[in-house]
GROMACS .gro file of C-alpha atoms in nm:
model
  363
    1MET     CA    1  -2.645  -2.267  -3.795
    2ARG     CA    2  -2.508  -1.915  -3.840
    3LYS     CA    3  -2.787  -1.781  -3.617
    4LYS     CA    4  -2.694  -2.028  -3.343
    5LEU     CA    5  -2.328  -1.934  -3.366
    6PHE     CA    6  -2.415  -1.565  -3.360
    7PHE     CA    7  -2.632  -1.595  -3.049
    8ALA     CA    8  -2.375  -1.819  -2.881
    9ALA     CA    9  -2.109  -1.554  -2.941
   10ILE     CA   10  -2.338  -1.285  -2.799
   11ALA     CA   11  -2.403  -1.499  -2.490
   12ILE     CA   12  -2.030  -1.552  -2.433
   13LEU     CA   13  -1.962  -1.181  -2.474
   14ALA     CA   14  -2.241  -1.092  -2.232
   15ALA     CA   15  -2.111  -1.338  -1.976
   16THR     CA   16  -1.760  -1.196  -2.010
   17VAL     CA   17  -1.885  -0.840  -1.964
   18CYS     CA   18  -2.088  -0.949  -1.662
   19VAL     CA   19  -1.785  -1.113  -1.497
   20GLN     CA   20  -1.570  -0.808  -1.569
   21ALA     CA   21  -1.838  -0.581  -1.422
   22GLN     CA   22  -1.851  -0.789  -1.104
   23ASN     CA   23  -1.473  -0.813  -1.068
   24SER     CA   24  -1.369  -0.457  -1.142
   25ARG     CA   25  -1.460  -0.110  -1.030
   26ILE     CA   26  -1.372   0.249  -1.110
   27VAL     CA   27  -1.271   0.429  -0.790
   28GLU     CA   28  -1.294   0.809  -0.768
   29GLU     CA   29  -1.333   0.853  -1.145
   30GLY     CA   30  -1.006   0.667  -1.195
   31GLY     CA   31  -0.788   0.879  -0.967
   32SER     CA   32  -0.615   1.216  -0.999
   33GLY     CA   33  -0.338   1.105  -1.235
   34SER     CA   34  -0.303   1.117  -1.613
   35TYR     CA   35  -0.370   0.743  -1.652
   36LYS     CA   36  -0.721   0.683  -1.520
   37ALA     CA   37  -0.710   0.365  -1.314
   38ILE     CA   38  -0.926   0.061  -1.258
   39MET     CA   39  -0.946  -0.169  -0.956
   40MET     CA   40  -0.983  -0.530  -1.064
   41GLU     CA   41  -0.927  -0.898  -1.007
   42GLU     CA   42  -0.708  -1.079  -1.257
   43PRO     CA   43  -0.813  -1.439  -1.341
   44THR     CA   44  -0.447  -1.542  -1.316
   45LEU     CA   45  -0.411  -1.398  -0.963
   46THR     CA   46  -0.743  -1.422  -0.780
   47THR     CA   47  -0.569  -1.404  -0.441
   48HIS     CA   48  -0.482  -1.038  -0.500
   49THR     CA   49  -0.636  -0.712  -0.619
   50VAL     CA   50  -0.482  -0.518  -0.907
   51PHE     CA   51  -0.494  -0.141  -0.955
   52ARG     CA   52  -0.369  -0.025  -1.293
   53PRO     CA   53  -0.434   0.223  -1.575
   54GLN     CA   54  -0.750   0.139  -1.768
   55ASP     CA   55  -0.582   0.192  -2.105
   56LEU     CA   56  -0.276  -0.030  -2.133
   57SER     CA   57  -0.214   0.067  -2.495
   58LYS     CA   58  -0.018   0.368  -2.372
   59PHE     CA   59   0.253   0.142  -2.231
   60ASN     CA   60   0.524  -0.053  -2.412
   61LYS     CA   61   0.894  -0.142  -2.389
   62GLU     CA   62   0.989   0.225  -2.419
   63ASN     CA   63   0.727   0.340  -2.168
   64PRO     CA   64   0.672   0.048  -1.928
   65LEU     CA   65   0.468   0.034  -1.608
   66PRO     CA   66   0.672   0.012  -1.287
   67VAL     CA   67   0.532  -0.236  -1.035
   68ILE     CA   68   0.434  -0.192  -0.669
   69VAL     CA   69   0.351  -0.487  -0.443
   70TRP     CA   70   0.139  -0.385  -0.142
   71GLY     CA   71   0.075  -0.530   0.205
   72ASN     CA   72  -0.231  -0.426   0.406
   73GLY     CA   73  -0.274  -0.309   0.764
   74GLY     CA   74  -0.332  -0.598   1.003
   75CYS     CA   75  -0.180  -0.832   0.741
   76ALA     CA   76  -0.540  -0.828   0.620
   77ASN     CA   77  -0.645  -1.029   0.319
   78SER     CA   78  -0.809  -0.731   0.149
   79PRO     CA   79  -0.686  -0.384   0.048
   80SER     CA   80  -1.027  -0.229   0.121
   81GLY     CA   81  -0.888   0.013   0.378
   82HIS     CA   82  -0.646   0.162   0.125
   83ILE     CA   83  -0.830   0.166  -0.208
   84ASN     CA   84  -0.833   0.543  -0.266
   85PHE     CA   85  -0.459   0.562  -0.205
   86LEU     CA   86  -0.371   0.256  -0.415
   87ASN     CA   87  -0.601   0.359  -0.698
   88ASP     CA   88  -0.456   0.710  -0.709
   89VAL     CA   89  -0.099   0.581  -0.719
   90ALA     CA   90  -0.195   0.351  -1.007
   91SER     CA   91  -0.342   0.649  -1.194
   92GLN     CA   92   0.005   0.805  -1.197
   93GLY     CA   93   0.126   0.521  -1.419
   94TYR     CA   94   0.188   0.215  -1.200
   95LEU     CA   95   0.075  -0.144  -1.170
   96VAL     CA   96  -0.018  -0.197  -0.805
   97VAL     CA   97  -0.069  -0.555  -0.688
   98ALA     CA   98  -0.222  -0.569  -0.339
   99ILE     CA   99  -0.258  -0.873  -0.118
  100GLY     CA  100  -0.610  -1.013  -0.098
  101PRO     CA  101  -0.920  -1.027  -0.316
  102SER     CA  102  -1.190  -0.766  -0.267
  103ASN     CA  103  -1.566  -0.798  -0.249
  104TYR     CA  104  -1.666  -0.546  -0.514
  105ARG     CA  105  -2.034  -0.555  -0.426
  106GLN     CA  106  -2.013  -0.453  -0.060
  107ALA     CA  107  -1.820  -0.129  -0.059
  108GLU     CA  108  -1.820   0.212  -0.216
  109ALA     CA  109  -1.524   0.446  -0.196
  110PRO     CA  110  -1.595   0.802  -0.078
  111ARG     CA  111  -1.673   1.047  -0.351
  112PRO     CA  112  -1.437   1.341  -0.397
  113GLY     CA  113  -1.485   1.584  -0.111
  114GLN     CA  114  -1.584   1.316   0.137
  115THR     CA  115  -1.362   1.195   0.419
  116GLY     CA  116  -1.398   0.951   0.700
  117ASP     CA  117  -1.480   0.585   0.723
  118VAL     CA  118  -1.619   0.378   0.440
  119PRO     CA  119  -1.800   0.045   0.443
  120ARG     CA  120  -1.569  -0.251   0.458
  121MET     CA  121  -1.528  -0.501   0.177
  122GLY     CA  122  -1.634  -0.818   0.349
  123GLN     CA  123  -1.621  -0.910   0.717
  124GLY     CA  124  -1.335  -0.924   0.959
  125GLY     CA  125  -1.103  -0.676   1.114
  126GLY     CA  126  -0.741  -0.776   1.104
  127MET     CA  127  -0.548  -1.029   1.304
  128SER     CA  128  -0.650  -1.213   1.617
  129GLY     CA  129  -0.572  -0.997   1.916
  130GLY     CA  130  -0.520  -0.709   1.680
  131THR     CA  131  -0.703  -0.401   1.568
  132GLN     CA  132  -1.047  -0.356   1.425
  133GLY     CA  133  -0.913  -0.103   1.181
  134GLY     CA  134  -0.659  -0.320   1.010
  135GLY     CA  135  -0.353  -0.236   1.218
  136MET     CA  136  -0.109  -0.469   1.386
  137PRO     CA  137  -0.188  -0.676   1.694
  138GLN     CA  138  -0.037  -0.592   2.028
  139MET     CA  139   0.274  -0.792   2.109
  140GLY     CA  140   0.159  -1.127   2.242
  141GLY     CA  141  -0.196  -1.048   2.129
  142GLN     CA  142  -0.268  -0.836   2.439
  143ARG     CA  143  -0.467  -0.513   2.444
  144PRO     CA  144  -0.316  -0.205   2.606
  145GLN     CA  145  -0.485  -0.125   2.935
  146GLY     CA  146  -0.804   0.065   2.866
  147ALA     CA  147  -0.817  -0.018   2.496
  148PRO     CA  148  -1.159  -0.124   2.362
  149GLN     CA  149  -1.230  -0.491   2.294
  150GLY     CA  150  -1.083  -0.588   1.958
  151GLY     CA  151  -0.809  -0.327   1.970
  152ALA     CA  152  -0.794   0.032   1.855
  153GLN     CA  153  -1.067   0.116   1.610
  154GLY     CA  154  -0.839   0.331   1.399
  155GLY     CA  155  -0.611   0.043   1.306
  156ARG     CA  156  -0.322   0.129   1.535
  157MET     CA  157   0.009  -0.051   1.557
  158PRO     CA  158   0.175  -0.101   1.895
  159GLN     CA  159   0.490   0.083   1.986
  160MET     CA  160   0.786  -0.111   2.115
  161GLY     CA  161   0.649  -0.269   2.429
  162GLY     CA  162   0.292  -0.252   2.298
  163GLN     CA  163   0.188   0.075   2.464
  164ARG     CA  164   0.003   0.372   2.321
  165PRO     CA  165   0.180   0.709   2.328
  166GLN     CA  166   0.065   0.916   2.625
  167GLY     CA  167  -0.233   1.122   2.525
  168ALA     CA  168  -0.287   0.937   2.199
  169PRO     CA  169  -0.654   0.899   2.104
  170GLN     CA  170  -0.816   0.556   2.120
  171GLY     CA  171  -0.940   0.575   1.764
  172GLY     CA  172  -0.758   0.628   1.437
  173ALA     CA  173  -0.733   0.937   1.226
  174GLN     CA  174  -1.041   1.052   1.043
  175GLY     CA  175  -1.012   0.952   0.684
  176GLY     CA  176  -0.786   0.664   0.771
  177ALA     CA  177  -0.804   0.296   0.692
  178GLN     CA  178  -1.105   0.120   0.838
  179GLY     CA  179  -1.127  -0.256   0.887
  180ALA     CA  180  -0.970  -0.440   0.600
  181GLY     CA  181  -1.095  -0.795   0.632
  182PRO     CA  182  -0.948  -1.117   0.767
  183ARG     CA  183  -0.581  -1.196   0.764
  184MET     CA  184  -0.441  -1.381   0.464
  185GLY     CA  185  -0.469  -1.750   0.549
  186GLY     CA  186  -0.167  -1.905   0.716
  187MET     CA  187   0.043  -1.588   0.732
  188SER     CA  188   0.219  -1.482   1.048
  189MET     CA  189   0.284  -1.117   1.125
  190GLY     CA  190   0.522  -0.972   0.869
  191ASP     CA  191   0.529  -1.283   0.649
  192PRO     CA  192   0.605  -1.150   0.296
  193ALA     CA  193   0.465  -1.454   0.112
  194GLY     CA  194   0.178  -1.253  -0.038
  195LEU     CA  195   0.416  -0.984  -0.165
  196LYS     CA  196   0.649  -1.244  -0.311
  197ALA     CA  197   0.353  -1.403  -0.493
  198ALA     CA  198   0.259  -1.062  -0.637
  199LEU     CA  199   0.617  -1.002  -0.748
  200GLU     CA  200   0.652  -1.341  -0.918
  201TRP     CA  201   0.315  -1.299  -1.089
  202ALA     CA  202   0.408  -0.960  -1.236
  203ILE     CA  203   0.740  -1.090  -1.368
  204ALA     CA  204   0.570  -1.395  -1.522
  205GLN     CA  205   0.298  -1.181  -1.682
  206ASN     CA  206   0.557  -0.958  -1.844
  207ALA     CA  207   0.713  -1.265  -2.008
  208ASP     CA  208   0.384  -1.431  -2.111
  209ARG     CA  209   0.294  -1.367  -2.475
  210GLU     CA  210  -0.071  -1.441  -2.395
  211SER     CA  211  -0.088  -1.178  -2.122
  212HIS     CA  212  -0.211  -0.822  -2.174
  213TYR     CA  213   0.091  -0.722  -1.963
  214TYR     CA  214   0.336  -0.880  -2.207
  215GLN     CA  215   0.651  -0.666  -2.224
  216ILE     CA  216   0.480  -0.354  -2.086
  217LEU     CA  217   0.590  -0.394  -1.723
  218ASP     CA  218   0.912  -0.243  -1.592
  219ILE     CA  219   1.039  -0.537  -1.390
  220ASP     CA  220   1.367  -0.356  -1.326
  221ASN     CA  221   1.176  -0.096  -1.125
  222ILE     CA  222   0.968  -0.260  -0.853
  223ALA     CA  223   0.874  -0.126  -0.510
  224ALA     CA  224   0.750  -0.307  -0.200
  225ALA     CA  225   0.518  -0.104   0.020
  226GLY     CA  226   0.269  -0.153   0.298
  227MET     CA  227   0.083  -0.005   0.592
  228SER     CA  228   0.135  -0.112   0.954
  229CYS     CA  229   0.170  -0.493   0.951
  230GLY     CA  230   0.191  -0.465   0.572
  231GLY     CA  231   0.487  -0.233   0.622
  232LEU     CA  232   0.662  -0.513   0.807
  233GLN     CA  233   0.586  -0.741   0.514
  234ALA     CA  234   0.751  -0.486   0.286
  235LEU     CA  235   1.055  -0.462   0.514
  236HIS     CA  236   1.083  -0.840   0.509
  237MET     CA  237   1.132  -0.814   0.131
  238SER     CA  238   1.458  -0.628   0.194
  239ASP     CA  239   1.667  -0.936   0.110
  240ASP     CA  240   1.526  -0.942  -0.245
  241ALA     CA  241   1.746  -0.737  -0.476
  242ARG     CA  242   1.465  -0.725  -0.735
  243ILE     CA  243   1.295  -0.470  -0.509
  244LYS     CA  244   1.444  -0.128  -0.584
  245THR     CA  245   1.283   0.076  -0.306
  246ILE     CA  246   1.071   0.011   0.003
  247LEU     CA  247   0.795   0.233   0.142
  248VAL     CA  248   0.728   0.169   0.512
  249MET     CA  249   0.400   0.338   0.598
  250ASN     CA  250   0.277   0.375   0.958
  251SER     CA  251   0.509   0.092   1.051
  252GLY     CA  252   0.848  -0.014   1.181
  253TYR     CA  253   1.030  -0.309   1.329
  254PHE     CA  254   0.977  -0.407   1.695
  255GLY     CA  255   1.343  -0.485   1.767
  256GLY     CA  256   1.590  -0.772   1.786
  257GLU     CA  257   1.719  -0.939   1.473
  258ASP     CA  258   1.474  -0.745   1.256
  259LYS     CA  259   1.645  -0.420   1.355
  260ALA     CA  260   1.984  -0.569   1.270
  261SER     CA  261   1.857  -0.662   0.923
  262LEU     CA  262   1.806  -0.294   0.838
  263ASN     CA  263   2.174  -0.265   0.754
  264ARG     CA  264   2.163  -0.568   0.525
  265MET     CA  265   1.897  -0.424   0.296
  266LYS     CA  266   1.960  -0.482  -0.075
  267GLN     CA  267   1.750  -0.191  -0.196
  268LYS     CA  268   1.856   0.138  -0.350
  269SER     CA  269   1.646   0.344  -0.105
  270VAL     CA  270   1.386   0.336   0.173
  271ILE     CA  271   1.127   0.580   0.308
  272TRP     CA  272   0.919   0.580   0.627
  273ILE     CA  273   0.589   0.770   0.607
  274LEU     CA  274   0.441   0.808   0.955
  275GLY     CA  275   0.156   0.988   1.130
  276GLY     CA  276   0.340   1.179   1.400
  277PRO     CA  277   0.363   1.102   1.774
  278THR     CA  278  -0.001   0.986   1.790
  279ASP     CA  279   0.081   0.714   1.536
  280ILE     CA  280   0.141   0.403   1.744
  281ALA     CA  281   0.412   0.306   1.492
  282TYR     CA  282   0.592   0.637   1.543
  283GLU     CA  283   0.856   0.506   1.784
  284ASN     CA  284   0.912   0.189   1.580
  285GLY     CA  285   0.963   0.369   1.250
  286SER     CA  286   1.166   0.651   1.404
  287ASP     CA  287   1.399   0.401   1.568
  288ASP     CA  288   1.437   0.211   1.239
  289PHE     CA  289   1.554   0.528   1.070
  290LYS     CA  290   1.790   0.603   1.359
  291GLN     CA  291   1.940   0.252   1.348
  292LEU     CA  292   2.002   0.263   0.973
  293SER     CA  293   2.366   0.320   0.885
  294GLY     CA  294   2.572   0.297   0.569
  295THR     CA  295   2.528   0.482   0.243
  296MET     CA  296   2.174   0.388   0.136
  297PRO     CA  297   1.950   0.693   0.078
  298ALA     CA  298   1.679   0.702   0.345
  299PHE     CA  299   1.399   0.945   0.425
  300ILE     CA  300   1.154   0.969   0.713
  301CYS     CA  301   0.854   1.201   0.723
  302ASN     CA  302   0.563   1.259   0.957
  303LEU     CA  303   0.223   1.414   0.900
  304GLU     CA  304   0.153   1.552   1.245
  305GLY     CA  305  -0.185   1.471   1.399
  306ILE     CA  306  -0.302   1.220   1.140
  307GLY     CA  307  -0.214   0.923   1.361
  308HIS     CA  308  -0.193   0.560   1.257
  309GLY     CA  309  -0.490   0.575   1.018
  310GLY     CA  310  -0.304   0.788   0.765
  311THR     CA  311  -0.482   0.952   0.470
  312TYR     CA  312  -0.541   0.635   0.266
  313MET     CA  313  -0.917   0.678   0.239
  314GLN     CA  314  -0.924   1.054   0.207
  315PRO     CA  315  -1.009   1.173  -0.147
  316TYR     CA  316  -0.742   1.050  -0.387
  317GLY     CA  317  -0.540   0.911  -0.098
  318GLY     CA  318  -0.471   1.252   0.055
  319ASP     CA  319  -0.119   1.374   0.127
  320TYR     CA  320   0.014   1.020   0.158
  321SER     CA  321  -0.056   0.966  -0.211
  322LYS     CA  322   0.129   1.285  -0.306
  323VAL     CA  323   0.437   1.196  -0.101
  324ALA     CA  324   0.445   0.828  -0.199
  325THR     CA  325   0.395   0.904  -0.568
  326ALA     CA  326   0.677   1.159  -0.566
  327TRP     CA  327   0.909   0.902  -0.405
  328LEU     CA  328   0.808   0.634  -0.656
  329ASN     CA  329   0.847   0.871  -0.949
  330TRP     CA  330   1.196   0.959  -0.831
  331TRP     CA  331   1.322   0.607  -0.767
  332LEU     CA  332   1.130   0.404  -1.025
  333LYS     CA  333   1.100   0.659  -1.308
  334ASP     CA  334   1.410   0.874  -1.244
  335ASP     CA  335   1.189   1.183  -1.243
  336LYS     CA  336   1.406   1.473  -1.130
  337GLU     CA  337   1.110   1.705  -1.077
  338SER     CA  338   0.958   1.459  -0.828
  339SER     CA  339   1.290   1.426  -0.646
  340ALA     CA  340   1.258   1.791  -0.542
  341MET     CA  341   1.002   1.675  -0.284
  342PHE     CA  342   1.294   1.522  -0.090
  343THR     CA  343   1.616   1.690  -0.206
  344GLY     CA  344   1.780   2.030  -0.189
  345ALA     CA  345   1.809   2.288   0.086
  346GLU     CA  346   1.431   2.328   0.100
  347PRO     CA  347   1.260   2.000   0.002
  348GLY     CA  348   0.905   2.032  -0.125
  349ILE     CA  349   0.764   1.825   0.159
  350GLY     CA  350   0.881   2.090   0.404
  351LYS     CA  351   0.642   2.334   0.239
  352MET     CA  352   0.341   2.105   0.284
  353ALA     CA  353   0.125   2.181   0.587
  354GLY     CA  354   0.188   1.958   0.888
  355TRP     CA  355   0.486   1.764   0.754
  356SER     CA  356   0.825   1.722   0.920
  357PHE     CA  357   1.115   1.516   0.789
  358ASP     CA  358   1.470   1.391   0.825
  359ARG     CA  359   1.701   1.221   0.575
  360LYS     CA  360   2.026   1.031   0.531
  361ASN     CA  361   2.250   1.021   0.225
  362ILE     CA  362   2.013   1.251   0.034
  363GLN     CA  363   2.131   1.597  -0.066
   0.00000   0.00000   0.00000
């Protein structure tokens, strides 16, 4: 009888390890941060992918994990085009909950030192009428004249009016986000339902005594972030006061009532991270920043020449990871050293190659 119980226990353990191995992966040796991260699927939230420190024992009520909810380019139902970036942010001490499950068997992230495109996790390429690379569709689902079938390969978002900037390349930036899978079922462009589900899940896990996240999450410090169409999803969370800061990456509103909502945001701060004039979201995001009034701290920065693809799949998320992490550390962890990236007479970002910036209500 004891033998049977012993072997049964071994079988259960082996099955558990097998499932964990299939549903988790170490990306880029766990990232560049102090808390080596893991990319995984949580049984209680199989509609999303979680990036978080491997060792949760380092976190408690006194040192909790801030939370980031993430929306993908193209409103895609997979974060595969952003895994290096998301993993690296998590390795800095964050719980990142991204919309969409991932197929862990079909993709490998680039090794350190590699750039460029990576295999996609699963099939699909963004929204109908949209971009192969996980960007937003053209307004009305139409392609700009001369664009390749399926949209811009680099995952580009239309400017206001749906046109590419003059002289902008057809493809995305090298090292950017490649196709990120089909759109999350039933979601329209900018629908924040997936982000709201991630937010509610994190809050519930923090309160659940049976959860390994019990009382180790900092639910008072939550960010909404996203790329391209995912950036619109993040902006559409602006009426939720539980979100402390919003990161709008390679994105911006098209116009109309959405623009008006910018001055009703309930957050403490907002940042736009764009790819310069060749980023098809450049005009949208720049106009958002221009339209913003009031006293809320706001920052806009551009990495010239990178375009709409960003640096998400460059090693450790590239410069985007450095800038986003500094912003998150400042607003979610009150880290004064990180704030120097954006404050003072000579902000740190101004010393980084290729970056330009502007700011409001930030000294």
